[in-house]
Amino acid sequence: MKTSIAFWNILRKDMLNYYLKPPNISWGIIFPFAWMLMMLVKSGNTFEINSVFPGIVAMSILFGTTSMLSVTITFERKSRSFERLLIAPLKTELLVLAKITGAILFGIFNSIIPILLSVLFFNAIVINWLVLIAGIFLLSIISTLLGLFISVSAKEVFEAQTYSNFFRFPMIFLCGLFIPVTALPAIVQPLSYILPVTYGVDVLHNAISGNGLLPIGINLIVLFAFCIILFYISIFNIRRKWIV
Amino acid sequence: MTDKIIEVQGLKKSYNGFVAVDEIDFEIKRAEIFGFLGPNGAGKTTTINMLIGMAKVTSGIIVYKGTDLTKNIKKAQELIGVVPDESNLYDEMSGFDNLCFCGALYGLTKKERENKAHQLLELFQLKEAANKKFKAYSKGMKRKLTIAAALIHNPEILFLDEPTTGIDVASVRQIRNLIKELNENGTTIFLTTHYIEEAERLCHRVAFIHKGKIIENNSVDNLIADSHTTNGVEIRFEPVNEKQNPLMQNLKNHFHGFDCMQVNDSTIKITSEDIIDIAPVVSFLSNEGLFIYEARLLKPSLEDAFVKATGIEMDILKKEKEKNKI
């Protein structure tokens, strides 16, 4: 009971203080909209929604979650309000879970606009909605955990942004968002397979066009394993770096 | 005030070979105000951080009411409230919401935390500002709300790190009165401050920490009594333009055993191993042409005890702290 009160209130505080602020909501709308418009303008009449749909959904989630979580955690550390959470009688696991839940929900929210735009205005076809939902959920978790991993290493907000970009931009090219992994030079393909986002994007490809690289089950298992590993590495880093 | 609420034994903290806290021992009794004084870098903050679970212990034990903190930090954290040296509540939240949020971290139900938040806002005279955002509070109000936030779960022990630094005089007075009041109601208080007169006024016992070691740990009265080696008199007079060197010499010659020093153009300080009778001194100085408006016996203070124990002048300590606050 006590832990659920704390969990819910940390989540509520983060939602009200950060994620539901108008600039962040507008980010969740404008970002995917701008990307779709860019694709449309660039492709002209040859625009194939199903080829860009998974990439835009994945990018909206990836940029939304990593930006927000790494900034909010670094900001709270800098203002020392994060200490308040660390000295409360809460397990670090619970505290981290509460902090990342807001970002996961924000990631899921960021995926709604590109899905609506794709399905309602561009007649995109989703062959398996259940898998799409599972993919969005897991991609939001894994992106959030990457954001957490980054924020634990950064001391300043600008550092967190720089580190985030260091991870995010290569992922656009390496994780099959717009360029299929099989179309990449053979020498960089192994890199794609060590990045968790590749498996999340592959679930989206499976759900939307059925053209995934790997079976859905394998993707889900690998994503789940990455989630556990990143979660515990972050917990370990918090205990090692913040409680010195 | 007999049973121990915190017991620290052989507490040590080292970073990369540097020993920040060197095997210190002390205990805090229930419902006392325990002061922890020392210059910058002495190991105060490191000690507090170990006591509240924000720093790992290299060796030694910290026992809170029978629970070894190094083994069960979360259980111990339920008993404590912490007021850090900088107010660290959430800028975008109102005072009331900040208090309620802090209550929620300790598992208080909505009704419990709202009731307690109203009580604390009343107690700290912040009721009018309850719905204002924290960032709109003055420094003094922020400090008071930070203390209130540490009390939301009724902790048995309150850690106050420099609670009155950098705030207005009225808030300082109010916070000092609140500390007394909380203590009278049974809260044990661990206080660090660089205002030594604050420690003297508020604390029952004080420990001086210097270079990671506790060099004195006693009741305030005992520390002051132990530091009392000389008697002193301070005499203030209308300012004179030049140093009264011959006068100082005359004074020494007239009153054997006196050590005389002109502090500035309007103050003389006299110290002696023997008790000083003020009246003849004042009479002598008047005859020498000084217009005296104040003469007082210098009572030994906690500051004297601190200076004696550490060899550090309080002025240096204050300047150090003020520099760090800028």
Coordinates of C-alpha atoms in Angstrom, one line a residue:
Chain A
M1 CA 0.0 0.0 0.0
K2 CA 2.7 2.4 1.1
T3 CA 4.8 1.7 -2.0
S4 CA 1.8 2.0 -4.3
I5 CA 1.1 5.5 -2.9
A6 CA 4.6 6.6 -3.5
F7 CA 4.7 5.0 -7.0
W8 CA 1.5 6.7 -8.1
N9 CA 2.5 10.1 -6.7
I10 CA 5.9 10.1 -8.3
L11 CA 4.3 9.2 -11.6
R12 CA 1.5 11.8 -11.1
K13 CA 4.0 14.5 -10.2
D14 CA 6.2 13.7 -13.3
M15 CA 3.1 13.7 -15.6
L16 CA 1.9 17.0 -14.3
N17 CA 5.3 18.7 -14.0
Y18 CA 6.9 17.5 -17.2
Y19 CA 5.0 15.3 -19.7
L20 CA 1.6 17.1 -19.7
K21 CA 3.1 20.5 -20.2
P22 CA 1.8 22.2 -23.4
P23 CA 5.3 22.3 -25.1
N24 CA 5.8 18.6 -24.6
I25 CA 2.3 17.7 -25.9
S26 CA 2.8 19.9 -28.9
W27 CA 6.2 18.1 -29.5
G28 CA 4.3 14.8 -29.6
I29 CA 2.0 16.2 -32.3
I30 CA 4.4 18.4 -34.4
F31 CA 7.4 16.0 -34.5
P32 CA 5.7 13.1 -36.3
F33 CA 3.6 15.4 -38.4
A34 CA 6.7 17.2 -39.6
W35 CA 8.4 14.0 -40.5
M36 CA 5.4 12.6 -42.4
L37 CA 5.1 15.9 -44.3
M38 CA 8.8 15.8 -45.1
M39 CA 8.5 12.2 -46.4
L40 CA 5.4 13.2 -48.4
V41 CA 7.1 16.2 -50.0
K42 CA 10.3 14.3 -50.7
S43 CA 8.6 11.2 -52.3
G44 CA 6.0 13.1 -54.3
N45 CA 3.5 10.7 -55.9
T46 CA 5.6 7.6 -55.1
F47 CA 4.9 7.9 -51.3
E48 CA 4.4 4.5 -49.8
I49 CA 3.0 4.9 -46.4
N50 CA 3.8 1.4 -45.1
S51 CA 7.5 1.8 -45.9
V52 CA 7.8 4.9 -43.7
F53 CA 5.1 4.2 -41.1
P54 CA 7.2 2.0 -38.8
G55 CA 10.2 4.4 -39.0
I56 CA 8.1 7.5 -38.1
V57 CA 6.4 5.7 -35.2
A58 CA 9.8 4.4 -33.9
M59 CA 11.4 7.8 -34.2
S60 CA 8.6 9.6 -32.5
I61 CA 8.9 7.2 -29.6
L62 CA 12.7 7.2 -29.5
F63 CA 13.1 10.9 -29.6
G64 CA 10.2 11.6 -27.2
T65 CA 11.3 9.2 -24.5
T66 CA 15.0 9.7 -24.5
S67 CA 14.7 13.5 -24.6
M68 CA 12.2 13.8 -21.8
L69 CA 13.6 11.2 -19.4
S70 CA 17.2 12.2 -19.7
V71 CA 16.3 15.9 -19.3
T72 CA 13.9 15.4 -16.3
I73 CA 16.2 13.2 -14.4
T74 CA 19.3 15.3 -15.0
F75 CA 17.3 18.4 -14.1
E76 CA 16.1 16.9 -10.9
R77 CA 19.6 15.8 -10.0
K78 CA 21.0 19.3 -10.7
S79 CA 18.3 20.9 -8.5
R80 CA 18.9 18.2 -5.9
S81 CA 15.2 17.4 -5.8
F82 CA 16.1 13.8 -6.8
E83 CA 17.9 13.5 -3.4
R84 CA 14.4 13.7 -1.9
L85 CA 13.5 10.5 -3.6
L86 CA 16.7 8.8 -2.7
I87 CA 16.4 9.5 1.0
A88 CA 12.8 8.3 1.1
P89 CA 12.3 4.8 2.3
L90 CA 11.7 3.4 -1.2
K91 CA 13.6 0.7 -3.0
T92 CA 15.7 2.1 -5.9
E93 CA 13.9 -0.3 -8.2
L94 CA 10.5 1.1 -7.3
L95 CA 11.7 4.7 -7.6
V96 CA 13.2 4.0 -11.0
L97 CA 10.1 2.2 -12.2
A98 CA 8.0 5.2 -11.1
K99 CA 10.3 7.6 -12.9
I100 CA 10.3 5.6 -16.2
T101 CA 6.6 4.9 -16.3
G102 CA 5.9 8.6 -17.1
A103 CA 8.3 8.5 -20.0
I104 CA 6.9 5.2 -21.3
L105 CA 3.4 6.6 -21.3
F106 CA 4.8 9.7 -23.1
G107 CA 6.4 7.4 -25.7
I108 CA 3.1 5.6 -26.3
F109 CA 1.3 9.0 -26.6
N110 CA 3.9 10.1 -29.2
S111 CA 3.1 7.1 -31.3
I112 CA -0.6 7.9 -31.5
I113 CA -0.4 10.9 -34.0
P114 CA 1.7 9.0 -36.6
I115 CA -0.6 6.0 -36.4
L116 CA -3.7 8.2 -36.8
L117 CA -2.2 10.2 -39.6
S118 CA -1.0 7.0 -41.4
V119 CA -4.2 5.0 -41.0
L120 CA -6.8 7.8 -41.4
F121 CA -5.2 10.0 -44.1
F122 CA -2.8 7.7 -45.9
N123 CA -4.8 4.5 -45.8
A124 CA -2.0 2.5 -44.1
I125 CA -2.8 -1.1 -43.4
V126 CA -1.9 -2.7 -40.2
I127 CA -2.0 -6.5 -40.5
N128 CA -1.8 -7.2 -36.8
W129 CA -2.9 -4.5 -34.3
L130 CA -2.1 -6.6 -31.3
V131 CA 1.5 -6.9 -32.4
L132 CA 1.6 -3.2 -33.2
I133 CA 0.5 -2.3 -29.7
A134 CA 3.0 -4.8 -28.2
G135 CA 5.7 -3.3 -30.4
I136 CA 4.9 0.3 -29.4
F137 CA 4.8 -0.7 -25.8
L138 CA 8.2 -2.5 -25.9
L139 CA 9.8 0.2 -28.0
S140 CA 8.7 2.8 -25.5
I141 CA 10.1 0.8 -22.7
I142 CA 13.4 0.2 -24.4
S143 CA 13.8 3.8 -25.5
T144 CA 13.0 5.0 -22.0
L145 CA 15.6 2.7 -20.6
L146 CA 18.1 4.0 -23.0
G147 CA 17.2 7.5 -21.8
L148 CA 17.7 6.4 -18.2
F149 CA 21.0 4.8 -19.1
I150 CA 22.1 8.1 -20.6
S151 CA 20.7 10.3 -17.8
V152 CA 22.5 8.3 -15.1
S153 CA 25.8 9.1 -16.8
A154 CA 25.1 12.8 -17.4
K155 CA 25.6 15.6 -14.8
E156 CA 24.1 18.5 -16.8
V157 CA 21.0 18.8 -19.0
F158 CA 23.1 19.7 -22.1
E159 CA 25.3 16.7 -21.5
A160 CA 22.3 14.4 -21.4
Q161 CA 21.1 15.9 -24.7
T162 CA 24.5 15.4 -26.3
Y163 CA 24.8 11.8 -25.1
S164 CA 21.2 11.2 -26.3
N165 CA 22.1 12.4 -29.8
F166 CA 25.2 10.3 -29.8
F167 CA 22.9 7.2 -29.5
R168 CA 19.8 8.4 -31.4
F169 CA 21.1 9.6 -34.7
P170 CA 23.1 6.5 -35.6
M171 CA 20.0 4.4 -34.6
I172 CA 18.0 6.2 -37.3
F173 CA 20.3 4.6 -39.9
L174 CA 21.3 1.4 -38.2
C175 CA 18.0 0.1 -36.7
G176 CA 15.9 -0.3 -39.8
L177 CA 13.7 2.7 -39.3
F178 CA 13.9 3.8 -42.9
I179 CA 16.7 1.7 -44.4
P180 CA 16.3 -2.0 -44.0
V181 CA 19.1 -3.6 -42.0
T182 CA 19.7 -6.0 -44.9
A183 CA 20.4 -3.1 -47.2
L184 CA 23.2 -1.8 -44.9
P185 CA 26.8 -2.6 -45.7
A186 CA 27.7 -6.0 -44.3
I187 CA 30.4 -4.5 -42.0
V188 CA 27.8 -2.4 -40.1
Q189 CA 25.1 -5.0 -39.9
P190 CA 26.4 -6.5 -36.6
L191 CA 26.1 -3.1 -35.0
S192 CA 22.4 -3.1 -35.9
Y193 CA 21.9 -6.4 -34.1
I194 CA 23.4 -5.1 -30.8
L195 CA 21.1 -2.1 -30.7
P196 CA 17.8 -3.0 -29.0
V197 CA 15.8 -0.5 -31.1
T198 CA 16.4 -2.8 -34.1
Y199 CA 14.2 -5.4 -32.5
G200 CA 11.5 -3.0 -31.6
V201 CA 11.3 -1.6 -35.1
D202 CA 11.3 -5.1 -36.5
V203 CA 8.1 -5.8 -34.4
L204 CA 6.5 -2.8 -36.0
H205 CA 7.5 -4.0 -39.5
N206 CA 6.0 -7.4 -38.6
A207 CA 2.8 -5.8 -37.4
I208 CA 2.4 -3.3 -40.3
S209 CA 3.5 -5.2 -43.4
G210 CA 4.5 -8.6 -42.2
N211 CA 8.0 -8.0 -43.6
G212 CA 10.0 -8.4 -40.4
L213 CA 13.6 -9.7 -40.3
L214 CA 13.1 -12.0 -37.4
P215 CA 10.1 -13.8 -36.1
I216 CA 8.0 -11.8 -33.6
G217 CA 8.7 -14.2 -30.8
I218 CA 12.4 -13.8 -31.1
N219 CA 12.1 -10.0 -31.2
L220 CA 10.0 -10.0 -28.1
I221 CA 12.4 -12.2 -26.2
V222 CA 15.4 -10.1 -27.2
L223 CA 13.6 -6.9 -26.3
F224 CA 12.5 -8.3 -22.9
A225 CA 16.1 -9.3 -22.2
F226 CA 17.4 -5.9 -23.2
C227 CA 14.8 -4.2 -20.9
I228 CA 15.9 -6.3 -17.9
I229 CA 19.6 -5.7 -18.6
L230 CA 19.3 -1.9 -19.1
F231 CA 17.0 -1.6 -16.1
Y232 CA 19.5 -3.3 -13.7
I233 CA 22.5 -1.6 -15.2
S234 CA 20.8 1.7 -14.5
I235 CA 20.0 0.7 -11.0
F236 CA 23.5 -0.4 -10.4
N237 CA 24.9 2.9 -11.8
I238 CA 22.5 4.9 -9.6
R239 CA 23.7 3.1 -6.5
R240 CA 27.3 3.3 -7.6
K241 CA 27.4 6.9 -8.9
W242 CA 24.8 8.7 -6.9
I243 CA 25.2 7.1 -3.5
V244 CA 29.0 7.3 -3.3
Chain B
M1 CA 16.9 12.2 27.8
T2 CA 18.9 9.1 28.5
D3 CA 18.4 6.5 25.8
K4 CA 20.4 6.6 22.6
I5 CA 18.6 7.0 19.3
I6 CA 21.7 7.0 17.1
E7 CA 24.9 5.3 17.9
V8 CA 27.9 5.7 15.6
Q9 CA 31.0 3.6 16.1
G10 CA 34.3 3.7 14.1
L11 CA 32.6 5.5 11.2
K12 CA 35.0 5.9 8.4
K13 CA 34.7 7.2 4.8
S14 CA 37.6 7.3 2.3
Y15 CA 37.6 8.2 -1.4
N16 CA 40.5 7.0 -3.5
G17 CA 42.8 6.9 -0.5
F18 CA 41.7 10.3 1.0
V19 CA 40.1 9.8 4.4
A20 CA 37.2 12.3 4.7
V21 CA 35.9 10.9 8.0
D22 CA 38.3 9.0 10.2
E23 CA 36.8 6.5 12.6
I24 CA 34.5 8.8 14.5
D25 CA 32.3 7.7 17.4
F26 CA 29.4 9.5 18.9
E27 CA 25.9 9.0 20.1
I28 CA 22.7 11.1 20.0
K29 CA 20.2 10.8 22.8
R30 CA 16.5 10.8 22.4
A31 CA 15.0 14.3 22.3
E32 CA 18.2 16.2 22.3
I33 CA 19.6 18.8 19.9
F34 CA 23.0 17.6 18.8
G35 CA 25.3 20.1 17.1
F36 CA 27.9 19.2 14.6
L37 CA 30.5 21.9 14.0
G38 CA 33.5 22.2 11.9
P39 CA 35.2 24.1 9.1
N40 CA 34.7 23.4 5.5
G41 CA 36.1 20.0 4.4
A42 CA 36.1 18.8 8.0
G43 CA 33.8 15.9 7.2
K44 CA 30.4 17.2 8.3
T45 CA 28.5 16.7 5.1
T46 CA 30.1 13.4 4.5
T47 CA 29.1 12.3 8.0
I48 CA 25.5 13.5 7.4
N49 CA 25.4 11.8 4.0
M50 CA 26.4 8.5 5.6
L51 CA 23.8 9.0 8.4
I52 CA 21.0 9.6 5.9
G53 CA 22.0 6.9 3.4
M54 CA 23.3 9.2 0.7
A55 CA 26.9 8.0 1.0
K56 CA 28.3 4.5 1.5
V57 CA 30.1 3.7 4.7
T58 CA 33.7 2.5 4.3
S59 CA 33.8 1.0 7.7
G60 CA 32.1 1.3 11.1
I61 CA 28.5 1.1 12.1
I62 CA 25.5 3.4 12.4
V63 CA 22.7 2.1 14.6
Y64 CA 19.3 3.8 14.6
K65 CA 17.1 2.5 17.5
G66 CA 18.8 -0.9 17.3
T67 CA 18.7 -1.1 13.5
D68 CA 22.1 -1.2 11.7
L69 CA 21.7 1.4 9.0
T70 CA 24.5 -0.1 6.9
K71 CA 22.4 -3.3 6.7
N72 CA 18.8 -1.8 6.5
I73 CA 19.0 1.7 5.2
K74 CA 15.3 1.9 4.2
K75 CA 14.0 1.0 7.6
A76 CA 16.2 3.7 9.1
Q77 CA 15.1 6.2 6.5
E78 CA 11.5 5.9 7.8
L79 CA 12.6 7.4 11.1
I80 CA 14.4 10.5 9.7
G81 CA 13.6 13.8 8.1
V82 CA 16.3 15.7 6.2
V83 CA 16.7 19.4 5.6
P84 CA 19.6 19.8 3.2
D85 CA 21.7 22.9 3.1
E86 CA 19.9 24.1 -0.1
S87 CA 16.1 24.0 -0.4
N88 CA 15.3 21.2 -2.9
L89 CA 11.6 21.1 -3.4
Y90 CA 9.9 21.3 -6.7
D91 CA 9.8 24.8 -8.3
E92 CA 6.7 24.2 -10.4
M93 CA 4.6 22.8 -7.5
S94 CA 2.7 24.8 -4.9
G95 CA 3.8 24.7 -1.3
F96 CA 0.8 22.6 -0.4
D97 CA 1.4 20.1 -3.3
N98 CA 5.1 19.9 -2.4
L99 CA 4.2 18.9 1.2
C100 CA 1.6 16.4 0.0
F101 CA 4.1 14.9 -2.4
C102 CA 6.7 14.5 0.3
G103 CA 4.1 12.8 2.5
A104 CA 3.2 10.4 -0.3
L105 CA 6.9 9.3 -0.5
Y106 CA 6.5 8.0 3.0
G107 CA 3.2 6.2 2.2
L108 CA 0.8 8.7 3.9
T109 CA -2.7 8.4 2.6
K110 CA -4.3 11.4 0.8
K111 CA -6.3 12.4 3.9
E112 CA -3.3 12.0 6.2
R113 CA -0.9 14.0 4.1
E114 CA -3.4 16.8 3.4
N115 CA -4.2 17.2 7.1
K116 CA -0.6 17.2 8.0
A117 CA 0.3 19.7 5.2
H118 CA -2.4 22.1 6.5
Q119 CA -1.0 21.8 10.1
L120 CA 2.5 22.4 9.0
L121 CA 1.6 25.4 6.8
E122 CA -0.2 26.8 9.8
L123 CA 2.8 26.1 12.2
F124 CA 5.3 27.6 9.8
Q125 CA 3.0 30.6 9.0
L126 CA 2.9 29.8 5.3
K127 CA -0.8 29.3 5.0
E128 CA -1.2 32.4 2.9
A129 CA 1.3 31.1 0.4
A130 CA 0.0 27.5 0.4
N131 CA -1.1 27.7 -3.3
K132 CA 1.8 29.7 -4.6
K133 CA 4.4 28.0 -6.6
F134 CA 7.6 27.1 -4.7
K135 CA 9.7 29.2 -7.1
A136 CA 7.7 32.3 -6.1
Y137 CA 8.7 31.9 -2.4
S138 CA 11.3 34.1 -0.7
K139 CA 14.5 32.4 0.5
G140 CA 13.1 32.4 4.1
M141 CA 9.8 30.9 3.0
K142 CA 11.6 28.2 0.9
R143 CA 13.7 27.3 4.0
K144 CA 10.6 27.0 6.2
L145 CA 8.8 24.9 3.6
T146 CA 11.8 22.6 3.3
I147 CA 11.8 22.1 7.0
A148 CA 8.0 21.5 6.9
A149 CA 8.5 18.9 4.2
A150 CA 11.0 17.0 6.3
L151 CA 8.4 16.8 9.1
I152 CA 5.5 15.6 7.0
H153 CA 5.9 12.0 8.1
N154 CA 6.5 12.8 11.8
P155 CA 10.2 11.7 11.9
E156 CA 11.8 10.9 15.2
I157 CA 15.1 12.4 14.1
L158 CA 15.5 15.6 12.1
F159 CA 18.7 16.4 10.3
L160 CA 19.2 20.1 9.7
D161 CA 22.1 21.2 7.6
E162 CA 22.8 24.9 7.9
P163 CA 19.1 25.7 8.4
T164 CA 19.4 29.5 8.8
T165 CA 22.1 30.3 6.3
G166 CA 21.3 33.1 3.7
I167 CA 17.9 34.0 5.0
D168 CA 16.4 37.2 6.5
V169 CA 16.6 37.9 10.3
A170 CA 12.9 37.4 10.9
S171 CA 12.9 34.0 9.3
V172 CA 16.1 33.1 11.2
R173 CA 14.3 33.9 14.5
Q174 CA 11.2 32.0 13.5
I175 CA 13.2 28.9 12.4
R176 CA 15.2 28.9 15.7
N177 CA 12.0 29.1 17.7
L178 CA 10.5 26.3 15.6
I179 CA 13.6 24.1 16.2
K180 CA 13.2 24.7 19.9
E181 CA 9.5 23.9 19.8
L182 CA 10.0 20.7 17.8
N183 CA 12.6 19.6 20.2
E184 CA 10.4 20.3 23.2
N185 CA 7.7 18.2 21.5
G186 CA 10.2 15.2 21.5
T187 CA 11.9 15.4 18.1
T188 CA 15.6 14.6 18.2
I189 CA 17.6 17.1 16.1
F190 CA 21.0 16.8 14.5
L191 CA 22.1 20.3 13.6
T192 CA 25.1 21.6 11.6
T193 CA 25.6 25.3 11.5
H194 CA 28.4 27.8 11.1
Y195 CA 26.6 30.3 13.3
I196 CA 28.3 29.1 16.5
E197 CA 26.0 31.3 18.7
E198 CA 23.1 29.4 17.1
A199 CA 24.6 26.1 18.2
E200 CA 25.3 27.6 21.7
R201 CA 21.7 28.8 22.0
L202 CA 20.0 25.7 20.6
C203 CA 22.1 22.6 21.3
H204 CA 22.3 20.4 24.3
R205 CA 25.5 18.8 23.1
V206 CA 28.0 19.6 20.5
A207 CA 30.8 17.8 18.6
F208 CA 33.6 19.6 16.9
I209 CA 34.9 17.8 13.8
H210 CA 38.2 18.7 12.3
K211 CA 40.1 17.0 9.5
G212 CA 37.7 14.0 9.7
K213 CA 38.1 13.4 13.4
I214 CA 35.9 14.4 16.3
I215 CA 38.1 16.5 18.6
E216 CA 35.6 17.4 21.2
N217 CA 32.2 16.0 22.1
N218 CA 30.4 17.3 25.2
S219 CA 27.5 19.3 26.5
V220 CA 27.6 23.0 25.6
D221 CA 28.1 23.9 29.3
N222 CA 31.0 21.6 29.7
L223 CA 32.7 22.7 26.5
I224 CA 32.4 26.3 27.6
A225 CA 33.6 25.6 31.1
D226 CA 36.7 23.7 29.8
S227 CA 37.6 26.6 27.5
H228 CA 37.6 29.1 30.3
T229 CA 41.3 29.7 31.1
T230 CA 41.4 33.5 31.3
N231 CA 39.2 36.4 32.5
G232 CA 38.4 39.2 30.1
V233 CA 37.0 42.7 30.0
E234 CA 36.0 44.7 27.0
I235 CA 35.9 48.5 27.2
R236 CA 34.3 50.7 24.6
F237 CA 34.9 54.5 24.4
E238 CA 34.5 57.4 22.1
P239 CA 36.8 56.8 19.1
V240 CA 40.3 58.1 19.2
N241 CA 42.3 58.8 16.1
E242 CA 45.5 57.2 17.0
K243 CA 46.7 54.1 18.7
Q244 CA 47.0 54.6 22.4
N245 CA 50.3 52.7 22.8
P246 CA 51.5 54.6 25.9
L247 CA 48.0 54.1 27.5
M248 CA 48.2 50.4 27.0
Q249 CA 51.7 50.4 28.6
N250 CA 50.4 52.5 31.5
L251 CA 47.5 50.2 32.0
K252 CA 49.8 47.2 32.2
N253 CA 52.1 49.0 34.6
H254 CA 49.3 50.1 36.8
F255 CA 47.4 46.7 36.9
H256 CA 49.9 43.9 37.2
G257 CA 49.1 40.7 35.3
F258 CA 47.0 42.4 32.7
D259 CA 47.3 41.7 29.1
C260 CA 46.0 44.7 27.1
M261 CA 45.1 45.0 23.5
Q262 CA 43.6 47.8 21.5
V263 CA 41.1 46.0 19.2
N264 CA 40.2 49.2 17.2
D265 CA 40.0 53.0 17.6
S266 CA 37.1 52.6 20.2
T267 CA 37.7 49.2 21.9
I268 CA 40.2 47.8 24.4
K269 CA 40.3 44.2 25.5
I270 CA 42.0 43.2 28.7
T271 CA 42.7 39.6 29.8
S272 CA 44.1 38.3 33.0
E273 CA 44.6 35.1 34.9
D274 CA 43.0 36.8 37.9
I275 CA 39.5 38.1 38.2
I276 CA 39.3 41.6 36.9
D277 CA 37.6 44.3 38.9
I278 CA 36.1 46.7 36.3
A279 CA 35.5 49.8 38.4
P280 CA 39.2 50.8 39.0
V281 CA 40.0 50.1 35.4
V282 CA 37.2 52.4 34.2
S283 CA 38.3 55.0 36.6
F284 CA 41.9 54.8 35.5
L285 CA 41.0 55.1 31.8
S286 CA 38.7 58.0 32.5
N287 CA 41.5 59.8 34.2
E288 CA 43.6 59.2 31.2
G289 CA 41.1 61.1 29.1
L290 CA 39.0 58.4 27.5
F291 CA 35.2 58.9 27.4
I292 CA 33.9 55.4 28.3
Y293 CA 30.4 54.3 27.4
E294 CA 30.5 50.6 27.9
A295 CA 32.5 48.1 30.0
R296 CA 31.6 44.5 30.2
L297 CA 33.0 41.2 31.4
L298 CA 33.8 38.8 28.6
K299 CA 32.1 35.5 29.3
P300 CA 33.6 32.4 27.7
S301 CA 31.5 31.1 24.9
L302 CA 31.2 28.1 22.6
E303 CA 33.2 30.1 20.1
D304 CA 36.1 30.1 22.6
A305 CA 35.8 26.4 23.0
F306 CA 35.8 25.9 19.2
V307 CA 38.8 28.1 18.7
K308 CA 40.6 26.4 21.5
A309 CA 39.8 22.9 20.2
T310 CA 40.4 23.5 16.5
G311 CA 42.8 26.5 16.4
I312 CA 40.6 28.0 13.8
E313 CA 39.3 31.6 14.3
M314 CA 35.5 31.9 13.8
D315 CA 35.9 34.8 11.4
I316 CA 37.8 32.6 9.0
L317 CA 35.1 29.9 9.3
K318 CA 32.4 32.4 8.6
K319 CA 34.2 33.9 5.6
E320 CA 34.8 30.4 4.2
K321 CA 31.1 29.6 4.4
E322 CA 29.9 32.9 3.0
K323 CA 32.3 32.5 0.1
N324 CA 30.8 29.1 -0.6
K325 CA 27.3 30.5 -0.6
I326 CA 28.0 33.0 -3.3

